[in-house]
Coordinates of C-alpha atoms in Angstrom, one line a residue:
M1 CA -4.0 63.9 146.7
K2 CA -4.9 65.3 143.8
N3 CA -8.5 66.2 144.5
E4 CA -6.1 68.7 147.0
L5 CA -4.5 70.4 144.3
G6 CA -5.2 73.8 142.4
L7 CA -3.3 76.7 144.0
I8 CA -1.6 79.7 142.0
H9 CA 2.1 80.0 143.0
C10 CA 4.1 83.0 141.5
Y11 CA 7.8 83.6 141.6
T12 CA 9.5 86.5 140.2
G13 CA 11.6 88.9 141.0
D14 CA 15.2 90.3 139.6
G15 CA 17.3 87.3 140.9
K16 CA 18.2 84.0 139.7
G17 CA 15.9 80.4 140.6
K18 CA 13.1 81.2 139.5
T19 CA 12.9 78.8 136.4
T20 CA 14.7 76.6 138.4
A21 CA 12.4 76.6 141.6
A22 CA 9.5 75.9 138.8
L23 CA 11.3 72.8 138.1
G24 CA 12.7 71.2 141.0
L25 CA 8.6 71.2 142.3
I26 CA 8.2 69.0 139.0
L27 CA 10.1 66.5 140.6
R28 CA 8.4 66.4 144.2
A29 CA 5.2 65.9 141.8
L30 CA 6.5 63.3 140.0
G31 CA 7.1 61.5 143.0
H32 CA 3.8 61.4 143.6
H33 CA 2.6 60.6 140.4
F34 CA 1.1 63.6 139.0
K35 CA 1.3 64.5 135.5
V36 CA 2.9 67.7 134.5
G37 CA 3.2 70.3 131.9
V38 CA 5.7 72.7 131.1
V39 CA 5.0 75.7 128.5
Q40 CA 8.1 77.9 128.5
F41 CA 6.8 81.8 127.0
L42 CA 9.9 83.3 125.0
K43 CA 12.5 80.7 125.0
G44 CA 13.5 78.8 122.1
V45 CA 14.5 75.5 121.1
S46 CA 17.8 76.0 121.6
Y47 CA 20.2 74.9 124.6
Y48 CA 18.2 74.7 128.2
G49 CA 19.5 71.8 130.0
E50 CA 16.1 71.0 131.4
L51 CA 15.0 70.3 128.1
F52 CA 17.4 67.6 127.2
F53 CA 16.1 65.8 130.8
L54 CA 12.4 66.3 131.0
E55 CA 11.9 65.2 127.0
K56 CA 13.0 62.2 128.9
L57 CA 10.3 62.5 131.5
Y58 CA 7.5 61.9 128.4
P59 CA 4.2 60.9 129.4
D60 CA 5.0 62.1 132.5
V61 CA 6.0 65.7 131.5
K62 CA 5.0 67.7 128.6
F63 CA 7.0 70.2 127.9
F64 CA 6.9 72.8 125.2
H65 CA 9.3 75.4 124.6
F66 CA 8.4 79.2 122.2
G67 CA 10.7 81.3 121.1
V68 CA 13.3 83.1 118.7
D69 CA 16.3 80.2 118.8
C70 CA 19.6 80.8 118.8
P71 CA 22.2 80.1 115.9
K72 CA 24.8 78.5 117.8
S73 CA 22.1 75.8 119.4
S74 CA 23.2 73.1 118.9
A75 CA 27.1 73.8 119.7
I76 CA 26.1 75.4 122.7
R77 CA 24.0 72.4 123.5
Q78 CA 27.4 69.7 122.4
G79 CA 29.1 71.7 124.7
Y80 CA 31.5 73.4 121.3
D81 CA 30.4 76.8 122.4
K82 CA 28.5 79.0 125.0
C83 CA 25.9 81.7 124.9
D84 CA 27.8 84.7 124.4
L85 CA 24.4 87.0 125.1
C86 CA 24.3 88.1 121.1
G87 CA 20.7 88.9 121.8
I88 CA 19.3 87.4 118.6
C89 CA 17.0 85.2 121.3
F90 CA 16.0 88.6 123.3
V91 CA 13.2 90.5 123.2
D92 CA 12.7 94.1 122.6
F93 CA 9.2 94.7 125.1
K94 CA 9.4 98.3 123.8
N95 CA 8.9 97.2 120.5
P96 CA 9.0 93.2 120.0
D97 CA 9.2 91.2 116.9
E98 CA 5.8 89.8 115.1
I99 CA 7.4 86.6 115.5
H100 CA 8.1 86.7 119.1
L101 CA 3.9 87.5 119.7
K102 CA 3.1 84.6 117.9
Y103 CA 5.6 82.6 119.6
V104 CA 3.9 84.1 122.0
R105 CA 0.1 83.1 120.9
D106 CA 1.0 79.6 120.4
A107 CA 2.3 79.6 123.9
W108 CA -0.4 80.4 125.1
E109 CA -2.9 78.3 122.8
K110 CA -0.5 75.1 123.8
A111 CA -0.9 76.3 127.9
K112 CA -4.8 76.2 127.5
E113 CA -4.8 72.9 125.6
L114 CA -2.2 71.5 128.5
S115 CA -4.5 73.2 131.5
R116 CA -7.0 70.4 130.7
E117 CA -4.6 67.2 130.5
V118 CA -2.6 68.0 133.7
D119 CA -2.6 68.3 137.1
I120 CA 0.1 70.8 137.4
L121 CA 1.0 73.6 134.5
I122 CA 4.1 75.6 134.8
L123 CA 4.0 78.7 132.7
D124 CA 7.5 79.9 132.9
E125 CA 8.0 83.7 131.9
I126 CA 4.5 84.4 131.4
N127 CA 5.3 87.1 134.1
L128 CA 7.1 88.4 131.6
V129 CA 4.5 88.4 128.9
L130 CA 2.0 89.9 130.6
R131 CA 4.3 92.4 132.5
H132 CA 4.5 93.7 128.8
N133 CA 1.6 93.3 127.2
M134 CA 2.2 90.6 124.6
L135 CA -0.8 89.0 125.9
P136 CA -3.9 90.7 127.5
I137 CA -4.1 90.5 130.9
E138 CA -7.7 90.2 130.9
E139 CA -7.7 87.7 128.7
F140 CA -5.4 85.6 131.3
M141 CA -7.4 86.5 134.6
E142 CA -10.2 84.8 132.1
F143 CA -8.2 82.2 131.9
I144 CA -7.9 81.7 136.1
K145 CA -11.3 82.4 136.7
D146 CA -12.4 79.6 134.3
K147 CA -9.5 76.7 134.8
P148 CA -9.5 73.4 136.1
E149 CA -10.7 73.3 139.9
H150 CA -7.6 71.3 140.3
L151 CA -5.0 72.3 137.7
E152 CA -2.0 73.6 140.4
L153 CA -0.7 76.8 138.4
I154 CA 3.1 78.0 139.1
L155 CA 3.3 81.3 137.1
T156 CA 7.5 82.8 136.7
G157 CA 9.1 85.6 135.4
R158 CA 10.7 89.2 136.7
D159 CA 8.3 91.8 137.2
A160 CA 4.8 89.8 138.1
P161 CA 1.9 92.0 137.3
E162 CA 0.1 93.5 140.4
E163 CA -3.1 91.3 139.2
V164 CA -1.0 87.7 139.2
I165 CA 0.3 88.8 143.0
K166 CA -3.4 89.2 143.8
V167 CA -4.5 86.1 142.3
S168 CA -2.0 83.8 144.0
D169 CA -1.9 81.8 146.5
Y170 CA 2.3 82.0 147.0
V171 CA 3.9 84.4 145.8
T172 CA 8.1 84.4 145.7
E173 CA 10.1 86.8 145.0
M174 CA 14.1 86.2 144.0
K175 CA 16.2 88.6 145.1
E176 CA 19.7 89.4 143.7
I177 CA 22.1 90.2 145.9
K178 CA 25.0 89.5 144.0
H179 CA 25.5 87.9 140.6
P180 CA 28.6 86.8 138.5
Y181 CA 28.4 88.8 135.5
E182 CA 29.1 91.4 137.8
K183 CA 32.9 90.3 137.3
G184 CA 31.8 89.8 133.4
I185 CA 31.2 86.1 134.1
I186 CA 28.1 85.1 131.7
A187 CA 26.0 82.5 131.9
R188 CA 27.2 79.3 131.9
R189 CA 26.4 75.6 130.4
G190 CA 24.4 73.4 133.2
I191 CA 24.1 76.4 135.4
E192 CA 22.1 79.2 133.6
Y193 CA 20.7 77.1 130.7

């Protein structure tokens, strides 16, 4: 029942699978006719496979992403090219560009708006945003305090701040033990994006 919702999940750690776990939760929620919102921080409108799938589920899933886009995104999306880790869409957390800060602010405003419309809200990569002070932790904690009572909130991203861990009901740490990039295998279409 929807009135059983209202807990906070945190998926963090240096291993693969944080966003994947959050997106898996969407499948279960949709099976029970919940309305889901997803706001991706620090991810441009590029070539993420989840984007193509979740677009088809509107209005049950409202999906938004904010970040610098890849200039090769169209070719990557169509399978003619692949991500070569050029870094254009990456954020220098020690000195983020104004455009990255603007996207974070836009994503945050969309998240607050969606929190009043959906049953489950995923804030993808919010932990990184908070860890690197791209959004003040105090502002985020005020949102947590005032969130709708029955809003289930899923927070993802490496390096979750202690405040996030403390306020969360579920905390799962993905730990990297082994990854193909150690062999020089970069991000692959349909697996990492």
